[in-house]
Coordinates of C-alpha atoms in Angstrom, one line a residue:
Chain C
M1 CA -68.7 -32.0 218.1
P2 CA -68.6 -35.8 218.2
P3 CA -65.1 -37.4 218.5
L4 CA -63.4 -38.1 215.1
V5 CA -62.2 -41.4 216.3
E6 CA -63.4 -43.5 219.2
F7 CA -62.1 -46.8 220.6
R8 CA -64.8 -48.6 222.5
A9 CA -63.4 -51.5 224.7
V10 CA -61.0 -52.6 221.9
T11 CA -59.0 -55.6 222.5
F12 CA -56.6 -56.7 219.8
A13 CA -54.7 -59.9 220.0
I14 CA -52.5 -61.9 217.6
D15 CA -52.2 -65.7 218.2
G16 CA -53.5 -65.3 221.7
H17 CA -50.9 -62.6 222.5
V18 CA -52.8 -59.5 223.7
I19 CA -51.5 -56.2 222.3
L20 CA -54.3 -53.9 223.2
N21 CA -56.5 -54.7 226.2
A22 CA -60.0 -53.2 226.6
F23 CA -58.7 -50.0 225.2
N24 CA -61.0 -46.8 225.3
L25 CA -60.0 -43.6 223.6
S26 CA -61.7 -40.6 222.0
I27 CA -59.9 -38.3 219.6
E28 CA -61.4 -34.9 219.3
P29 CA -61.3 -32.8 216.1
G30 CA -58.3 -30.4 216.0
E31 CA -56.2 -31.9 218.7
T32 CA -52.7 -33.2 218.3
L33 CA -52.7 -36.4 220.3
V34 CA -49.4 -37.9 221.1
L35 CA -49.3 -41.6 221.8
L36 CA -46.2 -42.0 224.1
G37 CA -44.8 -45.3 225.3
R38 CA -42.1 -47.8 225.1
S39 CA -41.5 -50.1 222.2
G40 CA -44.1 -52.8 222.2
S41 CA -46.7 -50.8 224.2
G42 CA -49.2 -51.0 221.4
K43 CA -48.8 -47.4 219.9
T44 CA -48.5 -48.5 216.2
T45 CA -51.3 -50.9 216.6
V46 CA -53.6 -48.1 217.6
L47 CA -52.8 -46.3 214.3
R48 CA -53.3 -49.4 212.3
L49 CA -56.7 -50.0 213.9
I50 CA -57.8 -46.4 213.0
N51 CA -57.2 -46.7 209.3
G52 CA -58.4 -50.3 208.9
L53 CA -55.0 -52.1 208.3
L54 CA -56.1 -54.0 211.4
F55 CA -59.5 -54.7 212.9
P56 CA -60.3 -55.2 216.6
T57 CA -60.5 -58.8 218.1
R58 CA -63.2 -57.5 220.4
G59 CA -64.9 -54.1 220.6
A60 CA -65.1 -51.5 217.9
V61 CA -63.2 -48.5 216.5
F62 CA -65.5 -45.7 215.2
V63 CA -64.2 -43.2 212.7
E64 CA -66.7 -40.3 212.1
G65 CA -69.3 -42.3 214.0
R66 CA -69.0 -45.5 211.9
P67 CA -67.2 -48.7 212.8
T68 CA -64.1 -49.3 210.8
T69 CA -65.5 -52.8 209.9
E70 CA -68.5 -51.0 208.1
W71 CA -66.3 -48.7 206.1
D72 CA -65.2 -49.5 202.5
P73 CA -61.6 -50.3 203.5
I74 CA -60.1 -48.3 200.6
R75 CA -62.3 -45.3 201.1
L76 CA -61.4 -45.3 204.8
K77 CA -57.6 -45.4 204.1
R78 CA -57.8 -42.6 201.5
R79 CA -59.6 -40.3 203.9
I80 CA -56.8 -40.6 206.4
G81 CA -53.2 -39.5 205.9
Y82 CA -50.8 -42.1 207.3
A83 CA -47.0 -41.8 207.3
I84 CA -45.7 -45.1 208.4
Q85 CA -42.6 -45.4 210.6
D86 CA -40.3 -46.6 207.8
I87 CA -41.7 -44.0 205.4
G88 CA -41.9 -46.4 202.5
L89 CA -41.5 -44.0 199.6
F90 CA -41.9 -45.8 196.2
P91 CA -38.3 -46.1 194.8
H92 CA -39.5 -46.2 191.3
F93 CA -41.7 -43.0 191.5
T94 CA -40.3 -39.5 191.6
V95 CA -40.9 -37.3 194.6
G96 CA -43.7 -35.6 192.6
A97 CA -45.4 -38.9 191.8
N98 CA -45.0 -40.2 195.4
V99 CA -46.6 -37.0 196.8
G100 CA -49.3 -37.0 194.2
L101 CA -50.2 -40.7 194.6
V102 CA -53.4 -40.5 196.5
P103 CA -54.8 -37.5 194.6
R104 CA -54.1 -39.5 191.4
L105 CA -55.8 -42.6 192.8
E106 CA -58.8 -40.3 193.7
G107 CA -58.9 -39.2 190.0
W108 CA -57.9 -35.6 190.5
P109 CA -57.1 -33.8 187.2
P110 CA -53.3 -33.7 186.5
E111 CA -53.1 -29.8 186.7
R112 CA -54.6 -29.9 190.2
I113 CA -52.3 -32.7 191.3
G114 CA -49.3 -30.7 190.0
A115 CA -50.4 -27.6 191.9
R116 CA -51.0 -29.5 195.1
V117 CA -47.5 -31.3 194.9
D118 CA -45.9 -27.9 194.4
E119 CA -47.8 -26.4 197.3
L120 CA -46.9 -29.2 199.7
L121 CA -43.2 -29.4 198.7
R122 CA -43.0 -25.6 199.3
L123 CA -44.6 -26.0 202.6
F124 CA -41.9 -28.5 203.6
E125 CA -39.2 -26.3 202.2
L126 CA -38.3 -28.5 199.3
A127 CA -38.0 -26.3 196.1
P128 CA -40.5 -27.9 193.7
S129 CA -38.2 -27.1 190.6
E130 CA -35.5 -29.1 192.2
F131 CA -37.3 -31.9 193.9
V132 CA -40.4 -32.9 191.9
T133 CA -38.3 -35.0 189.4
R134 CA -35.9 -36.5 191.9
Y135 CA -36.1 -40.1 193.0
P136 CA -36.2 -41.1 196.7
R137 CA -32.7 -42.5 196.5
Q138 CA -31.5 -39.0 195.8
L139 CA -32.8 -37.6 199.0
S140 CA -31.3 -37.3 202.5
G141 CA -33.0 -38.9 205.5
G142 CA -34.6 -35.7 206.6
Q143 CA -35.9 -34.9 203.0
K144 CA -37.3 -38.4 202.7
Q145 CA -39.2 -38.0 206.0
R146 CA -40.7 -34.6 204.9
V147 CA -41.8 -36.2 201.6
G148 CA -43.4 -39.0 203.5
I149 CA -45.4 -36.5 205.6
A150 CA -46.2 -34.4 202.4
R151 CA -47.6 -37.6 200.8
A152 CA -49.8 -38.3 203.7
L153 CA -51.2 -34.8 203.5
A154 CA -51.7 -34.8 199.8
A155 CA -55.4 -35.5 199.5
D156 CA -56.0 -33.0 202.3
P157 CA -57.2 -35.5 204.9
D158 CA -59.0 -34.4 208.1
L159 CA -57.0 -36.9 210.1
L160 CA -53.2 -37.4 210.0
L161 CA -51.5 -40.5 211.5
L162 CA -47.8 -40.1 212.0
D163 CA -45.7 -43.0 213.3
E164 CA -42.4 -41.8 214.7
P165 CA -41.8 -39.6 211.8
F166 CA -38.6 -38.2 213.1
G167 CA -37.3 -41.4 214.6
A168 CA -34.6 -42.0 212.0
L169 CA -33.1 -38.5 212.0
D170 CA -29.9 -37.3 213.7
P171 CA -30.5 -35.2 216.7
V172 CA -29.9 -31.8 215.1
T173 CA -32.1 -32.5 212.1
R174 CA -34.7 -33.9 214.4
V175 CA -35.0 -30.8 216.5
E176 CA -35.3 -28.7 213.2
A177 CA -38.0 -31.1 211.9
Q178 CA -39.9 -30.9 215.2
R179 CA -39.8 -27.1 215.2
Q180 CA -40.9 -27.0 211.6
F181 CA -43.7 -29.5 212.4
R182 CA -45.0 -27.4 215.3
N183 CA -45.3 -24.3 213.0
L184 CA -46.9 -26.3 210.4
A185 CA -49.5 -28.0 212.7
S186 CA -50.7 -24.7 214.0
S187 CA -51.5 -23.5 210.5
L188 CA -52.9 -26.8 209.1
H189 CA -55.7 -27.3 211.7
K190 CA -55.6 -31.1 211.2
T191 CA -56.4 -33.7 213.8
T192 CA -53.2 -35.5 214.3
V193 CA -52.3 -38.7 216.1
F194 CA -48.5 -38.7 216.6
V195 CA -46.7 -41.8 217.9
T196 CA -43.2 -41.3 219.7
H197 CA -41.2 -42.8 222.5
D198 CA -39.5 -39.4 223.0
V199 CA -41.1 -37.5 225.9
R200 CA -39.4 -34.3 224.9
E201 CA -41.0 -34.5 221.4
A202 CA -44.4 -35.3 223.1
L203 CA -44.2 -32.3 225.2
L204 CA -43.1 -30.1 222.3
L205 CA -45.7 -31.2 219.8
G206 CA -48.7 -32.5 221.6
T207 CA -51.9 -30.9 222.8
R208 CA -52.7 -34.0 224.6
I209 CA -50.5 -36.9 225.7
V210 CA -51.7 -40.5 226.1
L211 CA -49.1 -42.6 227.7
M212 CA -49.4 -46.3 227.0
R213 CA -48.1 -49.2 228.9
G214 CA -48.5 -52.8 228.0
G215 CA -51.5 -52.2 225.7
E216 CA -53.4 -50.0 228.2
I217 CA -53.6 -46.3 228.9
D218 CA -51.4 -45.4 231.8
T219 CA -52.0 -41.6 231.7
D220 CA -54.2 -39.4 229.6
V221 CA -53.8 -35.7 230.1
A222 CA -53.4 -32.3 228.4
A223 CA -49.8 -31.8 227.3
G224 CA -49.3 -29.1 229.9
A225 CA -50.3 -31.3 232.7
F226 CA -48.1 -34.2 231.9
R227 CA -45.2 -33.0 234.0
N228 CA -47.5 -33.4 237.0
A229 CA -48.5 -36.9 236.2
G230 CA -48.1 -39.3 239.1
T231 CA -47.9 -42.8 237.8
S232 CA -44.6 -44.6 237.9
E233 CA -44.5 -45.0 234.1
A234 CA -45.0 -41.2 233.6
Q235 CA -42.3 -40.6 236.2
A236 CA -40.0 -43.0 234.2
F237 CA -40.5 -41.0 231.1
L238 CA -40.2 -37.6 232.8
S239 CA -36.9 -38.7 234.3
C240 CA -35.5 -38.8 230.7
L241 CA -35.8 -35.0 230.7
E242 CA -33.2 -34.6 233.5
P243 CA -29.8 -34.2 232.1
Chain K
M1 CA -27.2 -76.6 152.9
W2 CA -27.2 -72.9 153.9
E3 CA -30.7 -72.5 152.8
E4 CA -31.7 -75.5 155.1
I5 CA -29.8 -74.0 158.0
G6 CA -31.6 -70.7 157.6
R7 CA -35.0 -72.4 157.4
L8 CA -34.4 -74.6 160.4
T9 CA -33.0 -71.7 162.4
L10 CA -36.1 -69.7 161.8
E11 CA -38.3 -72.7 162.7
H12 CA -36.2 -73.1 165.9
L13 CA -36.7 -69.4 166.7
V14 CA -40.4 -69.5 166.2
M15 CA -40.8 -72.6 168.4
T16 CA -38.8 -71.1 171.2
L17 CA -40.6 -67.8 170.9
I18 CA -44.1 -69.4 171.2
A19 CA -42.9 -71.5 174.1
I20 CA -41.4 -68.5 176.0
V21 CA -44.4 -66.2 175.3
S22 CA -46.8 -68.9 176.6
A23 CA -44.7 -69.8 179.6
T24 CA -44.5 -66.1 180.5
A25 CA -48.3 -65.8 180.0
I26 CA -48.8 -68.6 182.5
G27 CA -45.7 -68.3 184.8
L28 CA -45.9 -64.6 185.5
P29 CA -49.6 -64.5 186.7
A30 CA -48.9 -67.7 188.6
G31 CA -45.9 -66.1 190.3
V32 CA -48.0 -63.1 191.3
L33 CA -50.7 -65.4 192.6
V34 CA -48.4 -67.5 194.8
A35 CA -46.8 -64.3 196.1
H36 CA -50.2 -63.2 197.4
Q37 CA -51.7 -66.6 198.2
R38 CA -49.2 -68.5 200.4
A39 CA -51.4 -71.6 200.3
Y40 CA -50.9 -72.3 196.6
R41 CA -47.2 -71.8 196.7
P42 CA -46.0 -75.3 197.5
W43 CA -48.4 -76.7 194.9
L44 CA -47.5 -74.5 192.0
V45 CA -43.8 -74.2 192.7
G46 CA -43.6 -77.9 193.4
F47 CA -45.3 -78.8 190.1
A48 CA -42.9 -76.5 188.1
S49 CA -40.0 -78.0 189.9
V50 CA -40.9 -81.6 189.2
M51 CA -41.4 -80.7 185.5
Q52 CA -37.8 -79.4 185.5
T53 CA -36.5 -82.6 187.0
I54 CA -37.7 -84.8 184.2
P55 CA -35.0 -85.4 181.5
S56 CA -36.1 -83.5 178.4
L57 CA -36.0 -86.6 176.1
A58 CA -38.2 -88.4 178.6
L59 CA -40.7 -85.6 178.8
F60 CA -41.0 -85.4 175.0
G61 CA -41.5 -89.2 175.1
F62 CA -44.1 -89.1 177.9
L63 CA -46.3 -86.5 176.0
I64 CA -46.5 -88.5 172.8
P65 CA -49.3 -90.8 174.0
V66 CA -51.3 -88.2 175.9
P67 CA -54.6 -87.4 174.2
F68 CA -55.3 -83.9 172.8
I69 CA -52.0 -82.4 173.7
G70 CA -49.7 -85.3 172.7
G71 CA -48.7 -86.9 169.4
I72 CA -45.7 -86.4 167.1
G73 CA -44.8 -82.9 166.1
K74 CA -44.4 -79.2 167.0
R75 CA -47.4 -78.9 169.3
T76 CA -46.2 -81.6 171.7
A77 CA -42.7 -80.1 171.7
I78 CA -43.9 -76.6 172.4
I79 CA -46.0 -77.9 175.3
A80 CA -42.9 -79.7 176.8
L81 CA -40.8 -76.5 176.3
V82 CA -43.5 -74.4 178.1
L83 CA -43.5 -76.9 181.0
Y84 CA -39.7 -76.5 181.3
A85 CA -39.7 -72.7 181.0
L86 CA -42.4 -72.3 183.7
L87 CA -40.1 -72.8 186.8
P88 CA -37.6 -70.0 186.2
I89 CA -40.3 -67.5 185.2
L90 CA -42.5 -68.5 188.3
R91 CA -39.6 -68.5 190.6
S92 CA -38.1 -65.1 189.5
T93 CA -41.6 -63.4 189.7
L94 CA -42.1 -64.7 193.2
A95 CA -38.6 -63.8 194.3
G96 CA -38.8 -60.4 192.7
I97 CA -42.0 -59.6 194.5
Q98 CA -40.7 -61.1 197.9
S99 CA -37.6 -58.9 197.7
I100 CA -39.6 -55.7 197.7
D101 CA -39.1 -53.6 200.8
G102 CA -41.9 -54.3 203.3
A103 CA -42.3 -50.7 204.1
V104 CA -43.1 -49.9 200.4
L105 CA -45.9 -52.5 200.4
E106 CA -47.2 -51.3 203.8
S107 CA -47.4 -47.7 202.7
A108 CA -49.1 -48.6 199.5
R109 CA -51.7 -50.5 201.4
A110 CA -52.0 -47.7 204.0
M111 CA -52.7 -45.2 201.4
G112 CA -55.6 -47.1 200.1
M113 CA -54.3 -48.9 196.9
S114 CA -56.5 -51.8 195.8
T115 CA -54.7 -55.2 195.4
A116 CA -54.8 -54.7 191.6
Q117 CA -53.3 -51.2 191.8
M118 CA -50.5 -52.6 194.1
I119 CA -49.7 -55.4 191.6
R120 CA -49.7 -53.1 188.6
E121 CA -48.1 -50.0 190.1
V122 CA -45.8 -51.4 192.8
E123 CA -45.1 -55.0 192.6
L124 CA -44.6 -55.6 188.9
P125 CA -42.4 -52.6 188.2
L126 CA -40.2 -53.3 191.3
A127 CA -40.0 -56.9 190.4
S128 CA -39.5 -56.4 186.6
R129 CA -35.8 -56.8 186.7
S130 CA -36.0 -60.2 188.5
I131 CA -38.8 -61.3 186.1
L132 CA -36.8 -60.4 183.1
S133 CA -33.8 -62.4 184.3
G134 CA -36.1 -65.3 184.8
I135 CA -37.4 -65.0 181.2
R136 CA -33.8 -64.7 180.0
I137 CA -32.8 -67.9 181.7
A138 CA -35.9 -69.6 180.4
A139 CA -35.2 -68.5 176.8
V140 CA -31.6 -69.6 176.8
T141 CA -32.4 -73.1 178.2
T142 CA -35.3 -73.4 175.9
I143 CA -33.1 -72.8 172.8
G144 CA -31.0 -75.7 174.0
T145 CA -33.8 -78.0 174.9
A146 CA -35.6 -77.3 171.6
T147 CA -32.8 -79.1 169.7
I148 CA -33.9 -82.3 171.4
A149 CA -37.5 -81.7 170.2
A150 CA -36.4 -82.9 166.8
A151 CA -36.4 -86.4 168.3
I152 CA -40.3 -86.2 168.2
G153 CA -40.5 -84.6 164.8
A154 CA -40.8 -81.0 165.8
G155 CA -38.2 -79.8 163.3
G156 CA -35.7 -76.9 164.2
L157 CA -31.9 -77.1 164.3
G158 CA -32.0 -80.5 166.2
T159 CA -33.0 -82.1 162.9
L160 CA -29.4 -81.5 161.6
V161 CA -27.9 -82.7 164.9
F162 CA -29.9 -86.0 164.9
R163 CA -29.4 -86.6 161.2
G164 CA -25.7 -86.1 161.7
L165 CA -25.6 -88.4 164.8
A166 CA -27.4 -91.1 162.7
T167 CA -24.9 -90.9 159.8
V168 CA -21.9 -90.1 161.9
D169 CA -21.5 -86.9 160.0
T170 CA -19.7 -84.3 162.2
Q171 CA -20.2 -81.5 159.7
Q172 CA -23.9 -82.1 159.8
I173 CA -23.9 -82.1 163.6
L174 CA -22.0 -78.8 163.7
A175 CA -24.4 -77.3 161.2
G176 CA -27.2 -77.7 163.7
A177 CA -25.2 -77.1 166.9
V178 CA -23.3 -73.9 166.0
P179 CA -26.3 -71.9 165.0
A180 CA -28.2 -73.1 168.1
A181 CA -25.3 -72.0 170.3
L182 CA -25.1 -68.6 168.5
L183 CA -28.9 -68.2 168.9
A184 CA -28.6 -68.8 172.6
L185 CA -25.7 -66.4 173.0
L186 CA -27.5 -63.6 171.0
T187 CA -30.6 -64.1 173.1
E188 CA -28.7 -64.0 176.3
G189 CA -26.9 -60.8 175.2
G190 CA -29.9 -59.1 173.9
L191 CA -32.1 -59.8 177.0
E192 CA -29.3 -58.8 179.3
W193 CA -29.2 -55.5 177.5
V194 CA -33.0 -55.1 178.0
E195 CA -32.6 -56.0 181.7
R196 CA -29.9 -53.3 182.2
R197 CA -32.0 -50.7 180.5
V198 CA -35.0 -51.6 182.8
G199 CA -32.8 -51.8 185.9
S200 CA -31.2 -48.3 185.4
R201 CA -34.4 -46.5 185.5

């Protein structure tokens, strides 16, 4: 199968400041690719280039074989589920309306949207009868984050982009969320690109780990092989695992 | 006397209403525009600000000789009132949209909302409280300014005030000023109530 997403010699710069430098990456269908790296290493920029929130300064990003610049920008975004780092739930929409947003924009009939919302909330262990009519301000941090991922999944996209989805959670909730996500990922069969700066999370959730450093790829290995990676940046991240 | 007060109050109210509806019809879209197009911002906000700095009596005077929109009477007065009411409505629309959490706008864009959908479903609802408070401020000041419009023959409660001033008749002045003040207070209270209802959603 051809790669779902392919970066070919992508450079991205803002005001002469280079964020990604001659970046090459192929994302294969079905994998959970973790983009690991320090703050400012360009991880979020990679996600934003995939769904057309940004376009390359040089080079091209191909999604399903077509450069993002040739996609209808709205079609492209609706085909991809994206949970941004700050979640960004609509405060004036109920949980149900938040999760059902993309299906509604896509013109699904209301019964089908309702059924899909219920299905997703149940999947994330949020009882529909209790949560559908709640507003985001009535949710805990962990619940908000789950609603954010449910919203990204709503229109059943083939590709899911998750930007530090568990970043704002307390350590205990975080571990629970990671475990839940791992069980979920194996049953959903989605291609997922997952951004984190937590090496533990990368090893737990990824099938492949791409370690970024200063806008370039430092290490690109199967998750199981990451512990043997030899670069100094990989060693720096692995040293976080020692108590 | 009472009959005249009633008639002039109604006239005053209609003049204010037309001015506020028109100012909202112009100021609200202009506010949305400058929220999206940074380049227009200094021009439009600057224009509305300059209008507000001109003393009202002078503005009414300036408009009289202008062809098509000028002359003596209601039309000229309403145009001047619209120019005054623009700034608070434009400003509050812009401020309301600017105060929206950036993450909300980014997620809206990331999920593939068109610009029109973002304005309709995200920006206007979330800015509604700020926009309403701008309209309230505009309405209350317009009721006050509209009394001065009587100076160019626009009618309204200012008619009694100016007649009273000319004849040094305090009762006559109060017959115009008190209803105008009551009108302003009622408008303030009523629109504040609407704002609270919208805000508590």
